[in-house]
Amino acid sequence: MKGNSSNTSTGKEIWNFILHLRWHYQVFILSGGFLLGGFLSPSLNWNSYLLQFVNVHLLLFGGATAYNSYWDKDEGPIGGLKNPPPMTRWMWMMSILMQAVGLLVAIPAGNAFMGIYILSMIFFWLYSSPLTRWKGDPIKSLVAIGVSTGTNSFLMGYLSAGMNEIDLSIIFAAVGVALVILSLYPLSQLYQMDEDRKRGDRTFAIRYGFSGVFNFFVISFSSGILLISMALFVDHVALGIGFLLVGFGIGYWVQNKILQLTAEQEDYELVMRIKFATSLLFVAFILLILVLKHTNLGIVTGLDVLLI
């Protein structure tokens, strides 16, 4: 009986760790930048690209998210996890090991890719570790998230596709992705303010309040959509214009949803719906045009004209 109880406890801890990786969050919310990097590459090495997609989102982002959860020790809802289970010491070590394994997997993608991968690991550490705790600073937290999950995600997608030349349009897209991702970041802090205050964190939402979060979304999202549209416009004029119009339309919808928030834990469901809806639309669209551009499936759709 004691052996069965031990096995059950171990199995539950493993499952709790898997939950804290929040893989659904990494793939459906944070993958848009990586996919856009692949789309903007003139050619695409599918084997390298898919391998590094799994590496970045499951090992790097997943490991970094679990690492952050270990230090946060949240009891209330967090992004992608309404009831976070407790974490133990081995999960902290495993989260670091996952990122280290991911670094080994990154070797075939080249030195530039590895350098960006390592830079992301450093920013994730700066963000979460109690020694630095950038998460507790409203500006430093934006820098850490913007670079690691925004700019770097896009660049790793671009480099893993087989490209090394970075021009102005690629820089526009990289910054644009960071701004779009950051625009939604403080929303999660609205329902976490009680937890953050307990830890002594001075997050963006705590520092600037609801109006600051709303204004930041409007400016950051609009600027990000504009920069991405400019990058698309260089080689795909119709696509750039279409993305700009649709993006601003989505931004207007999100603005109205944000105004329904009350800055309480009860906002969790609405915030998650906003983030998943916005991100899924972005991810689905980029994935579609990525496949249309880099495969030869013989599919003719109305979207083909956008790639001209």
Short mmCIF file of C-alpha atoms in Angstrom, two decimals:
data_model
loop_
_atom_site.label_atom_id
_atom_site.label_comp_id
_atom_site.label_asym_id
_atom_site.label_seq_id
_atom_site.Cartn_x
_atom_site.Cartn_y
_atom_site.Cartn_z
CA MET A 1 0.00 0.00 0.00
CA LYS A 2 2.85 2.37 0.88
CA GLY A 3 4.46 1.67 -2.51
CA ASN A 4 1.23 2.44 -4.36
CA SER A 5 0.83 5.68 -2.41
CA SER A 6 4.40 6.70 -3.30
CA ASN A 7 3.83 5.94 -6.98
CA THR A 8 0.61 7.94 -6.96
CA SER A 9 2.36 10.89 -5.31
CA THR A 10 5.23 10.78 -7.83
CA GLY A 11 2.83 10.53 -10.74
CA LYS A 12 0.86 13.50 -9.45
CA GLU A 13 4.02 15.59 -9.06
CA ILE A 14 5.08 14.78 -12.62
CA TRP A 15 1.64 15.79 -13.87
CA ASN A 16 1.82 19.01 -11.85
CA PHE A 17 5.15 19.81 -13.48
CA ILE A 18 3.72 19.18 -16.95
CA LEU A 19 0.87 21.57 -16.14
CA HIS A 20 3.36 24.25 -15.14
CA LEU A 21 5.10 23.94 -18.52
CA ARG A 22 1.88 25.37 -19.98
CA TRP A 23 2.64 24.00 -23.42
CA HIS A 24 -0.78 24.99 -24.76
CA TYR A 25 0.04 28.59 -23.83
CA GLN A 26 3.45 28.44 -25.53
CA VAL A 27 2.10 26.96 -28.78
CA PHE A 28 -1.18 28.82 -29.18
CA ILE A 29 -0.25 32.24 -27.75
CA LEU A 30 3.51 32.66 -28.14
CA SER A 31 4.22 30.90 -31.46
CA GLY A 32 3.10 33.70 -33.80
CA GLY A 33 6.50 35.39 -33.83
CA PHE A 34 8.38 32.21 -34.70
CA LEU A 35 5.90 31.43 -37.49
CA LEU A 36 6.19 34.94 -38.91
CA GLY A 37 9.97 34.57 -38.96
CA GLY A 38 9.57 31.47 -41.11
CA PHE A 39 7.13 33.20 -43.43
CA LEU A 40 9.42 36.18 -44.06
CA SER A 41 12.31 33.88 -44.92
CA PRO A 42 12.68 33.62 -48.75
CA SER A 43 13.14 29.86 -48.40
CA LEU A 44 12.49 27.39 -45.62
CA ASN A 45 14.31 24.27 -44.41
CA TRP A 46 11.35 22.40 -42.97
CA ASN A 47 13.38 19.82 -41.01
CA SER A 48 15.39 22.48 -39.17
CA TYR A 49 12.40 24.77 -38.78
CA LEU A 50 10.06 22.20 -37.23
CA LEU A 51 12.77 20.82 -34.93
CA GLN A 52 13.55 24.26 -33.57
CA PHE A 53 9.85 25.14 -33.30
CA VAL A 54 9.43 22.23 -30.89
CA ASN A 55 12.68 23.12 -29.15
CA VAL A 56 11.83 26.79 -28.60
CA HIS A 57 8.22 26.37 -27.51
CA LEU A 58 8.38 23.13 -25.51
CA LEU A 59 11.89 23.12 -24.05
CA LEU A 60 12.94 26.79 -23.86
CA PHE A 61 9.60 28.51 -23.23
CA GLY A 62 8.16 25.56 -21.31
CA GLY A 63 11.23 25.23 -19.10
CA ALA A 64 11.41 28.99 -18.50
CA THR A 65 7.72 29.12 -17.56
CA ALA A 66 8.13 26.30 -15.02
CA TYR A 67 11.25 28.02 -13.66
CA ASN A 68 9.24 31.20 -13.14
CA SER A 69 6.38 29.30 -11.51
CA TYR A 70 8.77 27.75 -8.99
CA TRP A 71 9.84 31.16 -7.71
CA ASP A 72 6.40 32.76 -7.94
CA LYS A 73 4.65 30.04 -5.93
CA ASP A 74 1.28 31.39 -7.09
CA GLU A 75 -1.88 30.15 -5.44
CA GLY A 76 -4.28 32.16 -7.61
CA PRO A 77 -4.82 31.99 -11.39
CA ILE A 78 -1.88 32.58 -13.74
CA GLY A 79 -1.66 32.78 -17.52
CA GLY A 80 -2.96 29.52 -18.99
CA LEU A 81 -3.47 27.87 -15.58
CA LYS A 82 -6.44 28.75 -13.39
CA ASN A 83 -5.48 26.64 -10.36
CA PRO A 84 -1.67 26.24 -10.30
CA PRO A 85 -0.60 23.15 -8.31
CA PRO A 86 2.31 23.35 -5.83
CA MET A 87 5.88 22.89 -7.07
CA THR A 88 8.80 21.06 -5.44
CA ARG A 89 12.58 21.47 -5.67
CA TRP A 90 13.14 18.83 -8.36
CA MET A 91 10.86 20.80 -10.70
CA TRP A 92 13.21 23.79 -10.44
CA MET A 93 16.14 21.60 -11.47
CA MET A 94 14.14 19.98 -14.26
CA SER A 95 13.10 23.37 -15.66
CA ILE A 96 16.78 24.34 -15.97
CA LEU A 97 17.68 20.94 -17.46
CA MET A 98 14.99 21.31 -20.13
CA GLN A 99 16.45 24.63 -21.26
CA ALA A 100 19.97 23.15 -21.25
CA VAL A 101 18.83 20.22 -23.40
CA GLY A 102 17.17 22.73 -25.71
CA LEU A 103 20.50 24.53 -26.07
CA LEU A 104 22.08 21.27 -27.28
CA VAL A 105 19.22 20.80 -29.75
CA ALA A 106 19.87 24.35 -30.98
CA ILE A 107 23.45 23.56 -32.07
CA PRO A 108 22.56 22.43 -35.64
CA ALA A 109 20.74 25.75 -36.23
CA GLY A 110 24.03 27.68 -36.09
CA ASN A 111 25.91 30.08 -33.85
CA ALA A 112 23.57 33.04 -34.35
CA PHE A 113 20.56 30.92 -33.37
CA MET A 114 22.39 29.57 -30.32
CA GLY A 115 23.41 33.08 -29.29
CA ILE A 116 19.80 34.28 -29.38
CA TYR A 117 18.69 31.13 -27.54
CA ILE A 118 21.23 31.82 -24.76
CA LEU A 119 20.17 35.47 -24.63
CA SER A 120 16.57 34.36 -24.08
CA MET A 121 17.66 32.04 -21.27
CA ILE A 122 19.50 34.94 -19.62
CA PHE A 123 16.47 37.23 -19.85
CA PHE A 124 14.19 34.50 -18.46
CA TRP A 125 16.59 34.14 -15.51
CA LEU A 126 16.73 37.90 -14.95
CA TYR A 127 12.93 37.98 -15.06
CA SER A 128 12.29 35.21 -12.52
CA SER A 129 15.26 34.72 -10.19
CA PRO A 130 14.96 36.24 -6.70
CA LEU A 131 18.54 37.48 -7.17
CA THR A 132 17.43 39.84 -9.95
CA ARG A 133 13.63 39.64 -10.10
CA TRP A 134 13.02 41.84 -13.14
CA LYS A 135 9.42 40.66 -13.00
CA GLY A 136 8.94 42.96 -10.02
CA ASP A 137 9.90 46.05 -12.01
CA PRO A 138 7.34 47.49 -14.48
CA ILE A 139 9.90 48.45 -17.14
CA LYS A 140 12.51 45.70 -16.76
CA SER A 141 9.75 43.08 -16.98
CA LEU A 142 8.63 44.52 -20.33
CA VAL A 143 12.20 44.39 -21.63
CA ALA A 144 12.67 40.76 -20.54
CA ILE A 145 9.38 39.53 -22.02
CA GLY A 146 9.64 41.66 -25.16
CA VAL A 147 13.12 40.42 -26.02
CA SER A 148 12.81 36.76 -24.98
CA THR A 149 9.33 35.85 -26.24
CA GLY A 150 8.94 38.57 -28.87
CA THR A 151 12.01 39.71 -30.78
CA ASN A 152 14.06 36.58 -30.11
CA SER A 153 11.19 34.24 -30.96
CA PHE A 154 10.82 35.89 -34.37
CA LEU A 155 14.57 35.87 -35.05
CA MET A 156 14.89 32.21 -34.06
CA GLY A 157 12.08 31.36 -36.48
CA TYR A 158 13.81 33.34 -39.23
CA LEU A 159 17.25 31.81 -38.57
CA SER A 160 15.99 28.23 -38.21
CA ALA A 161 14.36 28.56 -41.62
CA GLY A 162 17.87 28.85 -43.03
CA MET A 163 18.36 32.62 -43.35
CA ASN A 164 21.16 34.73 -41.88
CA GLU A 165 20.76 38.07 -43.66
CA ILE A 166 18.86 40.61 -41.56
CA ASP A 167 17.64 43.78 -43.27
CA LEU A 168 15.47 46.67 -42.10
CA SER A 169 12.17 44.89 -42.82
CA ILE A 170 13.24 41.97 -40.61
CA ILE A 171 14.09 44.38 -37.79
CA PHE A 172 10.68 46.04 -38.20
CA ALA A 173 8.96 42.66 -37.95
CA ALA A 174 11.01 41.58 -34.92
CA VAL A 175 10.18 44.77 -33.01
CA GLY A 176 6.55 44.58 -34.17
CA VAL A 177 6.15 41.05 -32.81
CA ALA A 178 7.58 42.14 -29.46
CA LEU A 179 5.14 45.06 -29.25
CA VAL A 180 2.10 42.91 -30.09
CA ILE A 181 3.04 40.31 -27.47
CA LEU A 182 3.81 42.99 -24.89
CA SER A 183 0.50 44.74 -25.54
CA LEU A 184 -1.33 41.79 -23.96
CA TYR A 185 1.22 41.09 -21.22
CA PRO A 186 -0.02 43.56 -18.53
CA LEU A 187 -3.59 42.25 -18.90
CA SER A 188 -2.62 39.11 -16.97
CA GLN A 189 -1.26 41.26 -14.17
CA LEU A 190 -4.67 42.82 -13.52
CA TYR A 191 -6.07 39.68 -11.88
CA GLN A 192 -2.71 38.83 -10.25
CA MET A 193 -2.20 42.09 -8.37
CA ASP A 194 -3.01 40.63 -4.94
CA GLU A 195 -0.52 37.78 -5.46
CA ASP A 196 2.12 40.17 -6.82
CA ARG A 197 1.73 42.58 -3.90
CA LYS A 198 2.27 39.69 -1.45
CA ARG A 199 5.65 39.01 -3.11
CA GLY A 200 6.54 42.69 -3.14
CA ASP A 201 6.49 42.83 -6.95
CA ARG A 202 5.85 46.26 -8.46
CA THR A 203 4.34 45.13 -11.76
CA PHE A 204 3.20 47.32 -14.63
CA ALA A 205 -0.46 46.93 -13.62
CA ILE A 206 0.27 47.86 -10.00
CA ARG A 207 2.44 50.82 -10.97
CA TYR A 208 0.24 52.32 -13.70
CA GLY A 209 -3.22 50.95 -12.91
CA PHE A 210 -6.04 50.02 -15.24
CA SER A 211 -5.80 53.17 -17.36
CA GLY A 212 -2.08 52.59 -17.85
CA VAL A 213 -2.69 49.01 -18.97
CA PHE A 214 -5.39 50.15 -21.40
CA ASN A 215 -3.32 52.96 -22.90
CA PHE A 216 -0.28 50.71 -23.16
CA PHE A 217 -2.31 48.15 -25.11
CA VAL A 218 -3.60 50.75 -27.57
CA ILE A 219 -0.14 52.21 -28.27
CA SER A 220 1.85 48.96 -28.23
CA PHE A 221 -0.62 46.85 -30.24
CA SER A 222 -1.20 49.53 -32.89
CA SER A 223 2.53 50.20 -33.27
CA GLY A 224 3.29 46.48 -33.49
CA ILE A 225 0.65 45.85 -36.15
CA LEU A 226 1.94 48.82 -38.16
CA LEU A 227 5.56 47.60 -38.05
CA ILE A 228 4.63 44.03 -39.03
CA SER A 229 2.47 45.36 -41.87
CA MET A 230 5.39 47.44 -43.13
CA ALA A 231 7.62 44.35 -43.11
CA LEU A 232 5.00 42.34 -45.03
CA PHE A 233 4.43 45.21 -47.47
CA VAL A 234 8.03 45.01 -48.77
CA ASP A 235 7.44 41.73 -50.65
CA HIS A 236 3.68 41.26 -50.34
CA VAL A 237 1.86 44.56 -50.87
CA ALA A 238 -1.72 43.29 -50.61
CA LEU A 239 -0.87 41.17 -47.59
CA GLY A 240 0.69 44.12 -45.79
CA ILE A 241 -2.37 46.30 -46.37
CA GLY A 242 -4.77 43.51 -45.44
CA PHE A 243 -2.87 42.68 -42.26
CA LEU A 244 -2.92 46.34 -41.22
CA LEU A 245 -6.68 46.69 -41.68
CA VAL A 246 -7.57 43.40 -40.01
CA GLY A 247 -5.07 44.01 -37.21
CA PHE A 248 -6.55 47.41 -36.38
CA GLY A 249 -10.02 45.84 -36.44
CA ILE A 250 -8.94 43.18 -33.94
CA GLY A 251 -7.32 45.87 -31.81
CA TYR A 252 -10.58 47.80 -31.68
CA TRP A 253 -12.43 44.65 -30.57
CA VAL A 254 -9.86 43.96 -27.84
CA GLN A 255 -10.08 47.57 -26.61
CA ASN A 256 -13.80 47.16 -26.01
CA LYS A 257 -13.22 43.87 -24.18
CA ILE A 258 -10.56 45.42 -21.94
CA LEU A 259 -13.05 48.07 -20.86
CA GLN A 260 -15.18 45.25 -19.40
CA LEU A 261 -12.41 44.25 -16.96
CA THR A 262 -12.67 45.07 -13.26
CA ALA A 263 -9.05 44.40 -12.17
CA GLU A 264 -10.18 41.49 -9.96
CA GLN A 265 -9.38 37.75 -9.98
CA GLU A 266 -12.78 37.20 -11.59
CA ASP A 267 -11.29 38.78 -14.73
CA TYR A 268 -9.22 35.64 -15.36
CA GLU A 269 -11.68 33.97 -17.73
CA LEU A 270 -12.24 37.13 -19.80
CA VAL A 271 -8.51 37.94 -20.00
CA MET A 272 -7.73 34.40 -21.15
CA ARG A 273 -10.47 34.60 -23.79
CA ILE A 274 -9.03 37.90 -25.04
CA LYS A 275 -5.47 36.58 -25.16
CA PHE A 276 -6.35 33.24 -26.76
CA ALA A 277 -8.74 34.76 -29.31
CA THR A 278 -6.28 37.46 -30.37
CA SER A 279 -3.27 35.15 -30.44
CA LEU A 280 -5.06 32.28 -32.17
CA LEU A 281 -6.24 34.57 -34.97
CA PHE A 282 -2.69 35.81 -35.44
CA VAL A 283 -1.15 32.32 -35.25
CA ALA A 284 -3.73 30.72 -37.57
CA PHE A 285 -3.33 33.43 -40.21
CA ILE A 286 0.48 33.37 -40.16
CA LEU A 287 0.48 29.56 -40.26
CA LEU A 288 -1.82 29.60 -43.29
CA ILE A 289 0.27 32.04 -45.31
CA LEU A 290 3.45 30.24 -44.20
CA VAL A 291 2.15 26.97 -45.64
CA LEU A 292 0.92 28.66 -48.82
CA LYS A 293 4.29 30.31 -49.39
CA HIS A 294 6.65 27.47 -48.52
CA THR A 295 4.83 24.36 -49.72
CA ASN A 296 3.81 23.15 -53.13
CA LEU A 297 0.42 21.66 -52.36
CA GLY A 298 -1.28 22.93 -55.48
CA ILE A 299 -3.90 24.72 -53.39
CA VAL A 300 -5.56 27.73 -54.99
CA THR A 301 -7.41 30.02 -52.60
CA GLY A 302 -8.44 33.63 -52.46
CA LEU A 303 -5.51 34.18 -50.11
CA ASP A 304 -2.99 33.36 -52.83
CA VAL A 305 -3.35 36.83 -54.28
CA LEU A 306 -2.16 38.28 -50.96
CA LEU A 307 1.21 36.62 -51.44
CA ILE A 308 1.85 38.47 -54.70
#
